[in-house]
XYZ file of C-alpha atoms in Angstrom:
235
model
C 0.000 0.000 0.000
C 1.050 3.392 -0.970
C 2.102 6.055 1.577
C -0.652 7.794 -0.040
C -3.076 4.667 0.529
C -1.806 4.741 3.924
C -3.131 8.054 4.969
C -6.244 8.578 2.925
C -9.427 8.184 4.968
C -11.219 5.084 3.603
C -14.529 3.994 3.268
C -15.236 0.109 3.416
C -18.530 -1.404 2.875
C -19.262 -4.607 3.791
C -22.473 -7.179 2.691
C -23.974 -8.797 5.348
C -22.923 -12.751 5.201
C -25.347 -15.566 3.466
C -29.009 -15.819 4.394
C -31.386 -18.667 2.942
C -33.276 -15.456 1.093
C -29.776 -14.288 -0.774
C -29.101 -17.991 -1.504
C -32.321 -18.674 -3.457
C -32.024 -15.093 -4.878
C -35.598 -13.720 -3.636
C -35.505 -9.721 -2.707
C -34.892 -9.129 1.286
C -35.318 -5.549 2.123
C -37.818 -5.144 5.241
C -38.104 -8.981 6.110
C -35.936 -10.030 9.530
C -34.146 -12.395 8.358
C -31.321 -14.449 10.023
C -27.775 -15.706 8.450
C -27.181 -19.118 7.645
C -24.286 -21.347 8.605
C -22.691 -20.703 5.774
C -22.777 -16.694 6.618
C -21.968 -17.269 9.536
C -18.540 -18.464 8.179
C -17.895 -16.213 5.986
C -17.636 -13.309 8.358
C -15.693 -15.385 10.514
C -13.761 -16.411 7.392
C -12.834 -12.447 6.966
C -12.714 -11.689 10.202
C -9.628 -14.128 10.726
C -7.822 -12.694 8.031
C -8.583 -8.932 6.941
C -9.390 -7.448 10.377
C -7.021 -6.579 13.215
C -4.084 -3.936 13.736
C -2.192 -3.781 10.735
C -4.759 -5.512 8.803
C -6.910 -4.382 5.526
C -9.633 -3.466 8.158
C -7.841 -2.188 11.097
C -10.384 -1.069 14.021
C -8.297 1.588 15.380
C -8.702 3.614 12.462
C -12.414 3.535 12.201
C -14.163 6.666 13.227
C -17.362 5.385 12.854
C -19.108 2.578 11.675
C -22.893 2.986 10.353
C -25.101 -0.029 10.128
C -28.699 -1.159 9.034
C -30.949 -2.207 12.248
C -31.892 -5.155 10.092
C -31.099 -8.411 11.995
C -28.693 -10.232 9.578
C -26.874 -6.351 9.142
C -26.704 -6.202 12.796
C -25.124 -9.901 13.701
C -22.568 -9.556 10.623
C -21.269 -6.244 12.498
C -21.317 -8.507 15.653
C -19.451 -10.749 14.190
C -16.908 -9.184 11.920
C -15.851 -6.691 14.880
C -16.351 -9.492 17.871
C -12.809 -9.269 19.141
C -12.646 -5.331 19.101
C -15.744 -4.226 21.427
C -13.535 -1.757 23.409
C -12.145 -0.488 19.972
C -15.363 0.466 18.537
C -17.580 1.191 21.417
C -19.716 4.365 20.987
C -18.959 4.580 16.868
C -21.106 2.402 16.020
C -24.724 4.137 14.419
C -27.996 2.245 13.474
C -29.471 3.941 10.732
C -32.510 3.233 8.275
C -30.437 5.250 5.703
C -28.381 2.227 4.592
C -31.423 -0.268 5.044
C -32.119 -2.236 1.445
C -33.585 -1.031 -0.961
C -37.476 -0.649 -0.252
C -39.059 -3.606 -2.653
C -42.445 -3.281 -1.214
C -44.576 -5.140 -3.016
C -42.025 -7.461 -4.627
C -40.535 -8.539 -0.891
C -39.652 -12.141 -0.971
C -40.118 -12.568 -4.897
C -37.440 -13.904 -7.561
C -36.143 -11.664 -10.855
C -37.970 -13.699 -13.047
C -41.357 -13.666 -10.780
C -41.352 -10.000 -10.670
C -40.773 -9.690 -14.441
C -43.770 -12.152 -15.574
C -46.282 -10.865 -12.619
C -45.259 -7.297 -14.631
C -46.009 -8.432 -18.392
C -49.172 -10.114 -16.772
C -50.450 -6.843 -15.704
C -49.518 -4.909 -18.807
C -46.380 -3.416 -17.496
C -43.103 -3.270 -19.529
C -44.154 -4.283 -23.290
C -41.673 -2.051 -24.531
C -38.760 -2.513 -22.761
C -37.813 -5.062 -19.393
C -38.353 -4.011 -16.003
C -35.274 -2.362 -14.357
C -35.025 -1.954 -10.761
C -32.249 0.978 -10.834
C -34.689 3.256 -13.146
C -38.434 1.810 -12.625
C -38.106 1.128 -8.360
C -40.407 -0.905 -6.886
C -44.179 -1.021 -6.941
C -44.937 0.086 -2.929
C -41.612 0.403 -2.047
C -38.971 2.640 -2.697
C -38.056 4.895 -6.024
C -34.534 5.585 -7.428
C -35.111 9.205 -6.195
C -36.141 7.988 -2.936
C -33.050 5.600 -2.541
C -30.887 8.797 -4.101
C -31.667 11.130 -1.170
C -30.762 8.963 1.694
C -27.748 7.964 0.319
C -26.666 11.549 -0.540
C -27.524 12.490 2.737
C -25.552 9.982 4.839
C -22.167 10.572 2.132
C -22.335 14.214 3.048
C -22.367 13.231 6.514
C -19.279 10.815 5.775
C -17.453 13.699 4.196
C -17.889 16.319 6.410
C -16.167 13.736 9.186
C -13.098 12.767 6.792
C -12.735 16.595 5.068
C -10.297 17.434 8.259
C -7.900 14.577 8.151
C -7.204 13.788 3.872
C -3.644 13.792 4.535
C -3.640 11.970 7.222
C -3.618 13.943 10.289
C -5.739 10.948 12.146
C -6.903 7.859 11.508
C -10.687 8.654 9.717
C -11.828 5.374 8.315
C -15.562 4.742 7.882
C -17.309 1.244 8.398
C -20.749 0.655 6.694
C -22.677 -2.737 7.208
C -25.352 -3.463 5.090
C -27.040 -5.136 1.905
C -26.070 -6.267 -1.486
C -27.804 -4.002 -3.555
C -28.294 -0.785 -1.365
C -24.144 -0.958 -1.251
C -23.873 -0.825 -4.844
C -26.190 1.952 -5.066
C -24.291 3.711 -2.496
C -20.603 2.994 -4.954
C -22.271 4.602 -7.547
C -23.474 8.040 -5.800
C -19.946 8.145 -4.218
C -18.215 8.363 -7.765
C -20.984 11.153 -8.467
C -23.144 8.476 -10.865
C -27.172 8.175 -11.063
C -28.315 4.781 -9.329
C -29.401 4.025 -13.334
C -26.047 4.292 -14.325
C -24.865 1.079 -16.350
C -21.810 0.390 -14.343
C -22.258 -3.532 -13.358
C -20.721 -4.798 -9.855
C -20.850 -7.500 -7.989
C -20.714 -7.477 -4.164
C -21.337 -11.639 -2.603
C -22.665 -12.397 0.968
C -19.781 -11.556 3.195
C -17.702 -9.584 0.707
C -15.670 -6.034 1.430
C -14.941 -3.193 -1.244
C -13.618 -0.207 -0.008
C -13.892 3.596 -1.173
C -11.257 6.271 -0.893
C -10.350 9.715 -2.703
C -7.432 10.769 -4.956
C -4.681 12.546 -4.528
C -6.049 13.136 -1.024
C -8.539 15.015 -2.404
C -12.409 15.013 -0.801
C -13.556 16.275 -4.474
C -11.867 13.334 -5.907
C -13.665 10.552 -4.706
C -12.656 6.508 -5.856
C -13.054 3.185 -4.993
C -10.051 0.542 -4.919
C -9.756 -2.144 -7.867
C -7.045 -3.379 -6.483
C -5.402 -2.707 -3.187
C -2.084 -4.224 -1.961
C -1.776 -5.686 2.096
C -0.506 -3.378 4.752
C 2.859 -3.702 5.603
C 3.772 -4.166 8.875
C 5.755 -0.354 9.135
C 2.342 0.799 8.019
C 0.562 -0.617 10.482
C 2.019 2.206 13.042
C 0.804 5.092 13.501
């Protein structure tokens, strides 16, 4: 990691793990819904080896760590952070801005459900459903999504503005759901939710989000990021 990687206050995101509704691919927004085994393990899995001092996730750095109230949100951050309760204690926020998208009336459904029920009412002749322009009948729309999002990354810069060149640790932890997290890379690069810029983000997985040239107007996300070494691990 560059000394400029070093110093730059992060963001990281982080899916909840595995849950039997994300395995069989129906929408989960509102629904309480627990992890599986399986998820279980893989935020153990990247607990083990990506968080601790010195690590790609170090706790010491974090100045706060936001986190949807849903259940399987809440036990990942349990879990990911379990050895590092002193570390964290009173940074951590539950907030319905980085709940899942709203699906309201598709809740629980498959793709390919929602896209026949659709056609069998009338809806998209013309062109196929899309979630990132149309929304979701009773639930949330792109605009809707949009403005919370916007809202909690202006609160996110206005805590790292101070510190872009390092001047303290000013990392930023945010727990939450597959698709909400994508939505929330593309309006920190400046991008509409209906942007055409295709991710993928599994059960369990971590991307993090940084700035340029130490630059809040600059903001980036990581393709590729190298270990910390351990002289970077000081500070």
């Amino acid at each position: 990691m560059s000394d400029q990687d070093a110093l730059t206050p992060r963001v990281i995101i982080f899916r909840h793990g595995e849950t039997e509704w994300a395995k069989s691919g129906r929408f989960t927004s509102f629904t309480e819904i627990e992890l599986t085994q399986a998820g279980v393990a893989q935020v153990f899995s990247v607990a083990a080896r990506l968080v601790g001092a010195g690590r790609l996730l170090d706790p010491r750095r974090l100045v706060q760590v936001f986190v949807s109230p849903r259940v399987r949100a809440v036990k990942t951050l349990e879990l990911l952070l379990s050895a590092y309760p002193d570390v964290v204690a009173g940074k951590v926020t539950y907030t319905e801005d980085i709940t899942e998208w709203s699906y309201g009336d598709y809740e629980g459904r498959k793709d390919q459900e929602i896209r026949l029920l659709r056609k069998k009412r009338g809806l998209d002749q013309e062109k196929e459903w899309d979630i990132w322009l149309d929304g979701c009948e009773g639930g949330e729309s792109s605009q809707q999504v949009t403005e919370r999002l916007d809202k909690l990354i202006s609160q996110i810069r206005e805590m790292q503005k101070p510190y872009m060149c390092g001047e303290k640790p000013a990392d930023v932890l945010l727990v939450a759901h597959g698709l909400i997290l994508r939505c929330f890379v593309k309006r920190w690069l400046g991008l509409s939710i209906d942007s055409p810029l295709q991710m993928i983000l599994a059960p369990g997985a971590m991307a993090i989000l940084s700035y340029k040239k130490n630059n809040i107007n600059e903001p980036a996300i990581h393709i590729g990021l190298a270990l910390p070494s351990e002289e970077e691990s000081k500070f």
